[in-house]
Coordinates of C-alpha atoms in Angstrom, one line a residue:
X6 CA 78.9 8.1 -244.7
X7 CA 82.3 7.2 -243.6
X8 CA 84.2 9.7 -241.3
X9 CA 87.7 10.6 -241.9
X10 CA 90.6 11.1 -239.2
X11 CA 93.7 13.2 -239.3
X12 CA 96.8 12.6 -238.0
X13 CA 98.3 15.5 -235.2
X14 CA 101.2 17.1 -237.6
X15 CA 104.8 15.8 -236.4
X16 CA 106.6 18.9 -234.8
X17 CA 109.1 19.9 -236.8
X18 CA 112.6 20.2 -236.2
X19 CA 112.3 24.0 -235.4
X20 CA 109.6 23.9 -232.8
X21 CA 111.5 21.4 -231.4
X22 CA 114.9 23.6 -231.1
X23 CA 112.3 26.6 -229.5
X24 CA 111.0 24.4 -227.0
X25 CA 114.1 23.3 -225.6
X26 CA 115.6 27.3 -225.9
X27 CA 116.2 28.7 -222.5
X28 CA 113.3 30.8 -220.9
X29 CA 114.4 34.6 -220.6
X30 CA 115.8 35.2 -217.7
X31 CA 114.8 37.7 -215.3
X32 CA 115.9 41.1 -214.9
X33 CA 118.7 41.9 -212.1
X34 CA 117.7 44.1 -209.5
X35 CA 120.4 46.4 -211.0
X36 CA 118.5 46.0 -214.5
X37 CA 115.3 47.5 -212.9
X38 CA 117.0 50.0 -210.9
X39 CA 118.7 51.0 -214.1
X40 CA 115.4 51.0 -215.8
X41 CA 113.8 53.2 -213.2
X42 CA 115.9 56.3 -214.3
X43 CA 115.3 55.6 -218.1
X44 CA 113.0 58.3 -220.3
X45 CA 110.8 55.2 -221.3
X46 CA 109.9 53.4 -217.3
X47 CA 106.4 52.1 -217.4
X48 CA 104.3 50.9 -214.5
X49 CA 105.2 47.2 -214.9
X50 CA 109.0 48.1 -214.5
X51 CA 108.0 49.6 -211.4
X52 CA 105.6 46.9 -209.9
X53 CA 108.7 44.2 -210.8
X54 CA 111.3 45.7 -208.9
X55 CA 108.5 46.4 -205.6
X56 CA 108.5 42.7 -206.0
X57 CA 111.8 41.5 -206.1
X58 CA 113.0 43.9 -203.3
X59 CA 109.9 42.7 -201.3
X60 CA 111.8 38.9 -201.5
X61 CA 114.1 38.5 -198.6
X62 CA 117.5 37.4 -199.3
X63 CA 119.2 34.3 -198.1
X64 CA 120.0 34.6 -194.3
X65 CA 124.3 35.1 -195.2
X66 CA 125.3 38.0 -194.1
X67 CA 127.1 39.0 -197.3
X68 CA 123.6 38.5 -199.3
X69 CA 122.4 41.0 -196.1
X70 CA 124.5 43.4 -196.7
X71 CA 124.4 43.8 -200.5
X72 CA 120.6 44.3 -199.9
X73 CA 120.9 47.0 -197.6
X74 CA 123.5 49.0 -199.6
X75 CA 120.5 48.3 -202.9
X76 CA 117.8 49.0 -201.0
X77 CA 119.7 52.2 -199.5
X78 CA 120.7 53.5 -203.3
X79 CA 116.8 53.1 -203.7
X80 CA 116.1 55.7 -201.4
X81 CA 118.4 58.5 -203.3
X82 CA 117.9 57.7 -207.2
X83 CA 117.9 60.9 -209.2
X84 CA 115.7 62.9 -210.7
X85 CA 111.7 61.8 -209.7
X86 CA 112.9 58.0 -210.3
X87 CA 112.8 57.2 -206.2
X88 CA 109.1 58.5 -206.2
X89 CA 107.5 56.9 -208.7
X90 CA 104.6 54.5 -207.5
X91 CA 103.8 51.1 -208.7
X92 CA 99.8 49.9 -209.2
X93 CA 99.2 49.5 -205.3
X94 CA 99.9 53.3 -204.9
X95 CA 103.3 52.9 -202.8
X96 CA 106.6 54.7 -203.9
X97 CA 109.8 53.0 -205.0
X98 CA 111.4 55.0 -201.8
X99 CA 108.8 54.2 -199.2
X100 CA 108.8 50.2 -200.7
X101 CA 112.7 49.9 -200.3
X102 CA 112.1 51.7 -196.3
X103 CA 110.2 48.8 -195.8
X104 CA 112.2 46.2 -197.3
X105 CA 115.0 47.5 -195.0
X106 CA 113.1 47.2 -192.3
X107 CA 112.1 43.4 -193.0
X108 CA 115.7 42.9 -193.0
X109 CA 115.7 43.6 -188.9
X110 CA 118.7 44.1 -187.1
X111 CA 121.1 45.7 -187.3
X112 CA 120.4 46.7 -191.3
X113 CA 117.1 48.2 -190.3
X114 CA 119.2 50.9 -188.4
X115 CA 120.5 52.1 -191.6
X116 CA 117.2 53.8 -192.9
X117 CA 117.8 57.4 -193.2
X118 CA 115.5 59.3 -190.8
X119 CA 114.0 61.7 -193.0
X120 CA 113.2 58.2 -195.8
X121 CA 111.4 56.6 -192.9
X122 CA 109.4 60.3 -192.3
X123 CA 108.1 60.0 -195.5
X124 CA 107.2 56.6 -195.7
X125 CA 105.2 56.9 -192.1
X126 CA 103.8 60.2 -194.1
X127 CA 102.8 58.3 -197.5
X128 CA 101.0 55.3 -195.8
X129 CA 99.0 57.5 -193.4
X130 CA 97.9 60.2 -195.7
X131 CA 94.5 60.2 -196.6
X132 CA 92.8 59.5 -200.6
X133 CA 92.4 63.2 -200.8
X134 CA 95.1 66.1 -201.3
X135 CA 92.7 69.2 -200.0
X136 CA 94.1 71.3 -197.4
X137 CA 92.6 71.4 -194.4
X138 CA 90.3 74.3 -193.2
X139 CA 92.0 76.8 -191.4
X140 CA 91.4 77.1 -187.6
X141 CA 89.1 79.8 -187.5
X142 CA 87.0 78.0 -189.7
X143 CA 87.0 75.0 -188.0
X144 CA 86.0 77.2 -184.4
X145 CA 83.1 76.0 -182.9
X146 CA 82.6 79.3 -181.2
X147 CA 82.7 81.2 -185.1
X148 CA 79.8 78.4 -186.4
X149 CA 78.0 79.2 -183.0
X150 CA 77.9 82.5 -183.3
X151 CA 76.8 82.8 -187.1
X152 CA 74.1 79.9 -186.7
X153 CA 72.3 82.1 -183.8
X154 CA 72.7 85.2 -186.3
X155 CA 71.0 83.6 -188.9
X156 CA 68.4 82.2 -186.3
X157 CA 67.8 85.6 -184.8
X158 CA 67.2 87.4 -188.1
X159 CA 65.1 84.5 -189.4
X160 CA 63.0 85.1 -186.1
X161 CA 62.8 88.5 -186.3
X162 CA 61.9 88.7 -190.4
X163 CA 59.3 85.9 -189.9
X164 CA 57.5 86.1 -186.2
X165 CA 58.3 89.9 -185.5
X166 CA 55.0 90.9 -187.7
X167 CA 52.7 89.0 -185.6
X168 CA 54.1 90.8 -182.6
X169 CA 52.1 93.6 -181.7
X170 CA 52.2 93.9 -178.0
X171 CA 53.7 92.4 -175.7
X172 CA 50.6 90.2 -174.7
X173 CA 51.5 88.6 -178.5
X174 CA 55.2 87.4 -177.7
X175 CA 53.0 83.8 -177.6
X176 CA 53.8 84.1 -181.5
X177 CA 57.2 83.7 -181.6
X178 CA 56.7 79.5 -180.0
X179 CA 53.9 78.9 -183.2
X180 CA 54.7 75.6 -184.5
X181 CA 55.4 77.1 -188.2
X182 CA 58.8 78.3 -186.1
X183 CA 60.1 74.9 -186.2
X184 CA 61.6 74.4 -189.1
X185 CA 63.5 77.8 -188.7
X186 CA 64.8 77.1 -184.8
X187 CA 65.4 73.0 -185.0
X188 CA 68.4 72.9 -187.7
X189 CA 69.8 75.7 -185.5
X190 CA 70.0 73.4 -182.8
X191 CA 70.8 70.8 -183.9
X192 CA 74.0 72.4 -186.2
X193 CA 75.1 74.1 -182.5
X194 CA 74.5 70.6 -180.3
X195 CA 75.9 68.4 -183.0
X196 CA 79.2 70.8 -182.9
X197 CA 79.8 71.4 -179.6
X198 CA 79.1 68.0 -178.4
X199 CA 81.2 66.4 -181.9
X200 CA 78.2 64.3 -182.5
X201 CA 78.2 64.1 -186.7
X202 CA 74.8 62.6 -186.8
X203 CA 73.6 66.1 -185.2
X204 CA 75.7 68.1 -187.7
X205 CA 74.9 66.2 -191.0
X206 CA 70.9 67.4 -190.0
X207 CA 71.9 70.6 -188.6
X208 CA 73.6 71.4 -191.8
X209 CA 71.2 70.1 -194.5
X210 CA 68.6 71.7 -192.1
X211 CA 70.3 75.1 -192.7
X212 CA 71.0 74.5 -196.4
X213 CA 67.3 73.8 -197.1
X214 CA 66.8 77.2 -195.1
X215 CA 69.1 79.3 -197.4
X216 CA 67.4 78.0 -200.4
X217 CA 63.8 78.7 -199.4
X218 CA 65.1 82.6 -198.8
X219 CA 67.2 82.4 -202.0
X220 CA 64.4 81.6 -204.0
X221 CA 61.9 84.0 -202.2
X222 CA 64.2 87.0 -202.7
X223 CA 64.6 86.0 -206.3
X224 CA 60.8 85.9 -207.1
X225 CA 60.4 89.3 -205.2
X226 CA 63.5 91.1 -206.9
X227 CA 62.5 89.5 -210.2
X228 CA 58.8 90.9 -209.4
X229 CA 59.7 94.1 -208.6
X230 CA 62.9 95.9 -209.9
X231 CA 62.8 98.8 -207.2
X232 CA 63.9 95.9 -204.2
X233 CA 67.6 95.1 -205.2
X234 CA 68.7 95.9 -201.3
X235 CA 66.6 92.1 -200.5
X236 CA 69.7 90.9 -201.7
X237 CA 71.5 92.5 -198.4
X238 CA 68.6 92.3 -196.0
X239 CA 67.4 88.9 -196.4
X240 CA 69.4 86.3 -194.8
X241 CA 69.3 83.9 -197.6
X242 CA 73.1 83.7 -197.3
X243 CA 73.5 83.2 -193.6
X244 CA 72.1 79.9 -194.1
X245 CA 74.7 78.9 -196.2
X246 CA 77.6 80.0 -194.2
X247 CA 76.3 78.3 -191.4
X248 CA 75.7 75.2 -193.6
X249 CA 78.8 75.4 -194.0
X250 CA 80.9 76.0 -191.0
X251 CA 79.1 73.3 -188.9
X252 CA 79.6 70.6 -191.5
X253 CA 81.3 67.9 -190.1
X254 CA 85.2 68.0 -191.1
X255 CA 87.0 64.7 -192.6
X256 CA 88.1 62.9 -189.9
X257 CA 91.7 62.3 -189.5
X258 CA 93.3 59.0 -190.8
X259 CA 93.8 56.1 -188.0
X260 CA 97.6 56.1 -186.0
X261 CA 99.2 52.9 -187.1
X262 CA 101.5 51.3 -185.0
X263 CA 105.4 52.2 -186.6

């Protein structure tokens, strides 16, 4: 069986004349600034011009200066255009206040105050947009005081039957107590002392409390339709407010050097 061989075709005259065409050349920085304030900018248009502004100009000082006064119109672009962010997150604004600043002396001068404000703002903020608790929330003295509530009446509801006399105040240390007084602890240690590992237990401590009531009032009130005021006088919610004033807060994002 013989085996046959073709011969590569011969490019033709047309491939030939688009091989040797020019490449496209690329946009201006005034073509991507342009294209920023169009209806149609997508994300690539704004990743290319993060790019090119992030390439330092040659060091002659007229190159210097027709950066700054770019990177400067950057900074006040109508409409939304100056706030749009490219895939790594960063704005068009806060990319051309850091450009500036790469340029050093004396162009980095020129950056508006209020521009480099926002930029400092925009790297530092955190991945999440929740407002933070307000301060009476965040008191320590506000957790303390409705954690020992909702110990007290736990107490009280749990050990005071055993209590007879006073020869049977031995009944409020029985070991079955344990579970009811250590999350308490714990939650009021952990927050005054700002030791998370202590609050994370505290908390779930005091959210695993709230459930056991919850479900105990349910079965009783679902038992017996003549006990709705359980809902009042069990302190299956004080649990949960305590779970949830000593859980530990997000902490802050890390000062960077400016």
């Amino acid at each position: 069986m013989t085996s046959t061989h073709t011969r590569p075709a011969e490019p033709t005259s047309d491939s030939l004349m688009e091989s040797l065409a020019p490449l496209p050349a690329t946009p201006s920085l005034a073509a991507l600034r342009d294209a920023l304030s169009s209806p149609g900018v997508i994300p690539s248009e704004v990743d290319a011009l993060i790019a090119a502004i992030a390439q330092r100009p040659d060091g002659a000082p007229e190159a210097l200066r027709e950066r700054t006064d770019y990177l400067l119109s950057l900074m006040t672009l109508p409409g939304d255009a100056s706030v749009l962010t490219g895939s790594a997150g960063i704005s068009v604004r806060t990319a051309a206040v850091e450009a500036l600043l790469e340029l050093g002396y004396p162009y980095a001068l020129e950056v508006p105050p209020d521009a480099l404000e926002r930029a400092r703002r925009e790297r530092r903020l955190p991945t999440t947009t929740e407002a933070p608790p307000s301060r009476l929330l965040r008191s320590p003295f506000l957790a303390t005081a409705v954690t020992l509530i909702c110990l007290v009446l736990q107490v009280i509801l749990m050990a005071l039957p055993d209590v007879r006399s006073l020869d049977d105040i031995g009944a409020l240390l029985t070991p079955y107590l344990l579970p009811v007084v250590a999350p308490a602890f714990l939650a009021i240690v952990g927050t005054w002392t700002k030791t998370r590992p202590l609050q994370y237990l505290g908390s779930l401590g005091l959210g695993l409390q709230g459930l056991v009531w919850f479900g105990g009032v349910f079965m009783l009130t679902r038992m017996a339709s003549k006990v709705p005021w359980l809902w009042v006088a069990a302190p299956w919610y004080l649990p949960f407010i305590a779970c949830y004033l000593v859980w530990p807060r997000p902490l802050p994002p890390p000062e960077t050097d400016s």
